[in-house]
Amino acid sequence: MPLVPDYGTFTEVRTHLHLKEVLDASARGQTVTMQRGGLVSVVMSAELLRTHLFRVVSPRLRVSRDDSDRTTALMEGRPFVSEGIDADGALADLVLSLREYANDWEDRLGFASNHSGNWGLIQLITLSTDEQLVEWLERGGE
């Protein structure tokens, strides 16, 4: 059964002043769909999406301390590793790496087959503050 959007066209949303209704529904936690040129898009609460991604995207974080008293934070299975003098420093550096990756992903990496599957991670990075990303690295995921 094909998806039937809530609104058949964006013009319908715009000309009939439904945009306020769409945003109000989103604020209540509802998902609203609209079609434009054959593509169905969704409007939803960014915080609800971020909270969902916090739970389902696993950071697979491993933090270790080496013999030189440096702390390393590594995301297993992902190309992210950072160092710091302690765990807080390593995680702060890792957040910076994630932000840089998200920018690169949106510019060009998202089209590469070995990066295209990271859409959920990118949305989580984009929708989170630095503090929320540190919390995700420490407690998030499956």
Tab-separated table of C-alpha atoms in Angstrom:
chain	number	residue	atom	x	y	z
A	1	MET	CA	0.000	0.000	0.000
A	2	PRO	CA	1.600	3.307	-1.016
A	3	LEU	CA	2.079	6.116	1.447
A	4	VAL	CA	-0.722	8.661	1.239
A	5	PRO	CA	0.604	12.034	2.387
A	6	ASP	CA	-1.369	14.249	4.750
A	7	TYR	CA	-1.035	17.033	2.166
A	8	GLY	CA	-0.881	16.295	-1.545
A	9	THR	CA	1.287	19.289	-2.383
A	10	PHE	CA	3.366	21.919	-0.675
A	11	THR	CA	1.218	24.529	-2.398
A	12	GLU	CA	-1.788	23.120	-0.540
A	13	VAL	CA	0.012	23.640	2.757
A	14	ARG	CA	1.122	27.154	1.846
A	15	THR	CA	-2.023	28.536	0.188
A	16	HIS	CA	-4.503	27.171	2.687
A	17	LEU	CA	-2.493	28.393	5.677
A	18	HIS	CA	-1.942	24.872	6.942
A	19	LEU	CA	1.683	25.540	7.880
A	20	LYS	CA	0.687	26.596	11.400
A	21	GLU	CA	-1.341	23.381	11.721
A	22	VAL	CA	1.615	21.361	10.456
A	23	LEU	CA	3.984	22.940	12.990
A	24	ASP	CA	1.428	22.638	15.814
A	25	ALA	CA	0.975	18.940	15.024
A	26	SER	CA	4.752	18.486	14.992
A	27	ALA	CA	5.004	20.176	18.397
A	28	ARG	CA	2.449	17.656	19.714
A	29	GLY	CA	4.645	14.793	18.530
A	30	GLN	CA	2.720	13.991	15.374
A	31	THR	CA	4.425	13.306	12.069
A	32	VAL	CA	2.981	15.246	9.146
A	33	THR	CA	3.715	14.315	5.549
A	34	MET	CA	3.448	16.332	2.373
A	35	GLN	CA	4.180	15.554	-1.232
A	36	ARG	CA	6.120	17.691	-3.680
A	37	GLY	CA	7.045	16.489	-7.136
A	38	GLY	CA	6.484	12.838	-6.266
A	39	LEU	CA	8.666	12.984	-3.163
A	40	VAL	CA	6.982	12.635	0.226
A	41	SER	CA	8.638	14.661	2.988
A	42	VAL	CA	7.999	14.688	6.694
A	43	VAL	CA	7.773	17.458	9.281
A	44	MET	CA	8.392	16.315	12.825
A	45	SER	CA	9.790	17.481	16.131
A	46	ALA	CA	13.577	17.763	15.980
A	47	GLU	CA	13.845	16.900	19.680
A	48	LEU	CA	11.771	13.731	19.292
A	49	LEU	CA	13.944	12.657	16.358
A	50	ARG	CA	17.136	13.462	18.309
A	51	THR	CA	15.908	11.479	21.313
A	52	HIS	CA	15.086	8.505	19.087
A	53	LEU	CA	18.476	8.632	17.364
A	54	PHE	CA	20.183	8.927	20.779
A	55	ARG	CA	18.734	5.493	21.589
A	56	VAL	CA	19.157	3.699	18.261
A	57	VAL	CA	22.510	4.963	16.946
A	58	SER	CA	25.214	3.205	18.912
A	59	PRO	CA	28.419	5.154	19.605
A	60	ARG	CA	30.395	1.922	20.215
A	61	LEU	CA	32.835	3.957	22.283
A	62	ARG	CA	35.983	2.554	23.819
A	63	VAL	CA	38.073	4.804	26.076
A	64	SER	CA	41.542	3.720	27.143
A	65	ARG	CA	44.612	5.185	28.786
A	66	ASP	CA	48.057	4.401	27.369
A	67	ASP	CA	51.484	4.204	29.007
A	68	SER	CA	52.195	7.880	28.283
A	69	ASP	CA	49.125	8.891	30.339
A	70	ARG	CA	47.180	9.959	27.240
A	71	THR	CA	43.524	8.985	26.981
A	72	THR	CA	42.156	7.705	23.684
A	73	ALA	CA	38.485	7.663	22.696
A	74	LEU	CA	37.714	5.323	19.806
A	75	MET	CA	34.406	4.657	18.074
A	76	GLU	CA	34.705	1.007	17.064
A	77	GLY	CA	33.717	0.346	13.469
A	78	ARG	CA	33.783	4.039	12.618
A	79	PRO	CA	36.714	6.200	11.494
A	80	PHE	CA	36.833	8.326	14.649
A	81	VAL	CA	39.560	8.367	17.251
A	82	SER	CA	40.628	11.236	19.509
A	83	GLU	CA	43.126	11.855	22.271
A	84	GLY	CA	43.222	13.991	25.366
A	85	ILE	CA	44.981	14.292	28.687
A	86	ASP	CA	41.915	12.713	30.267
A	87	ALA	CA	38.571	11.200	29.211
A	88	ASP	CA	36.829	14.586	29.157
A	89	GLY	CA	39.483	15.997	26.823
A	90	ALA	CA	39.344	12.979	24.523
A	91	LEU	CA	35.540	13.182	24.318
A	92	ALA	CA	35.617	16.935	23.654
A	93	ASP	CA	38.080	16.328	20.812
A	94	LEU	CA	35.898	13.515	19.495
A	95	VAL	CA	32.880	15.854	19.401
A	96	LEU	CA	34.925	18.279	17.274
A	97	SER	CA	35.817	15.429	14.911
A	98	LEU	CA	32.156	14.440	14.655
A	99	ARG	CA	31.154	18.033	13.833
A	100	GLU	CA	33.810	18.234	11.092
A	101	TYR	CA	32.674	14.883	9.695
A	102	ALA	CA	29.026	16.013	9.611
A	103	ASN	CA	30.015	19.094	7.603
A	104	ASP	CA	32.063	17.004	5.181
A	105	TRP	CA	29.274	14.421	4.941
A	106	GLU	CA	26.721	17.022	3.927
A	107	ASP	CA	29.130	18.585	1.404
A	108	ARG	CA	30.428	15.435	-0.264
A	109	LEU	CA	30.819	12.258	1.803
A	110	GLY	CA	27.101	11.488	1.933
A	111	PHE	CA	27.277	10.556	-1.745
A	112	ALA	CA	30.086	8.029	-1.219
A	113	SER	CA	28.961	4.430	-0.799
A	114	ASN	CA	31.163	3.851	2.260
A	115	HIS	CA	29.638	6.879	4.064
A	116	SER	CA	26.035	6.992	2.811
A	117	GLY	CA	24.838	4.672	5.587
A	118	ASN	CA	25.766	7.225	8.257
A	119	TRP	CA	22.636	9.331	7.738
A	120	GLY	CA	21.315	8.628	11.261
A	121	LEU	CA	24.647	9.542	12.841
A	122	ILE	CA	24.751	12.793	10.867
A	123	GLN	CA	21.225	13.732	11.947
A	124	LEU	CA	22.119	13.012	15.576
A	125	ILE	CA	25.229	15.202	15.341
A	126	THR	CA	23.317	18.013	13.631
A	127	LEU	CA	20.430	17.982	16.101
A	128	SER	CA	22.581	17.781	19.259
A	129	THR	CA	24.526	20.267	21.328
A	130	ASP	CA	28.117	19.410	22.244
A	131	GLU	CA	26.943	18.437	25.735
A	132	GLN	CA	24.253	16.146	24.296
A	133	LEU	CA	26.846	14.483	22.048
A	134	VAL	CA	29.119	13.815	25.030
A	135	GLU	CA	26.149	12.318	26.877
A	136	TRP	CA	25.386	10.137	23.825
A	137	LEU	CA	29.000	8.990	23.651
A	138	GLU	CA	28.900	8.056	27.353
A	139	ARG	CA	25.385	6.584	27.607
A	140	GLY	CA	23.658	6.465	24.240
A	141	GLY	CA	22.824	3.808	21.779
A	142	GLU	CA	21.377	0.374	21.813
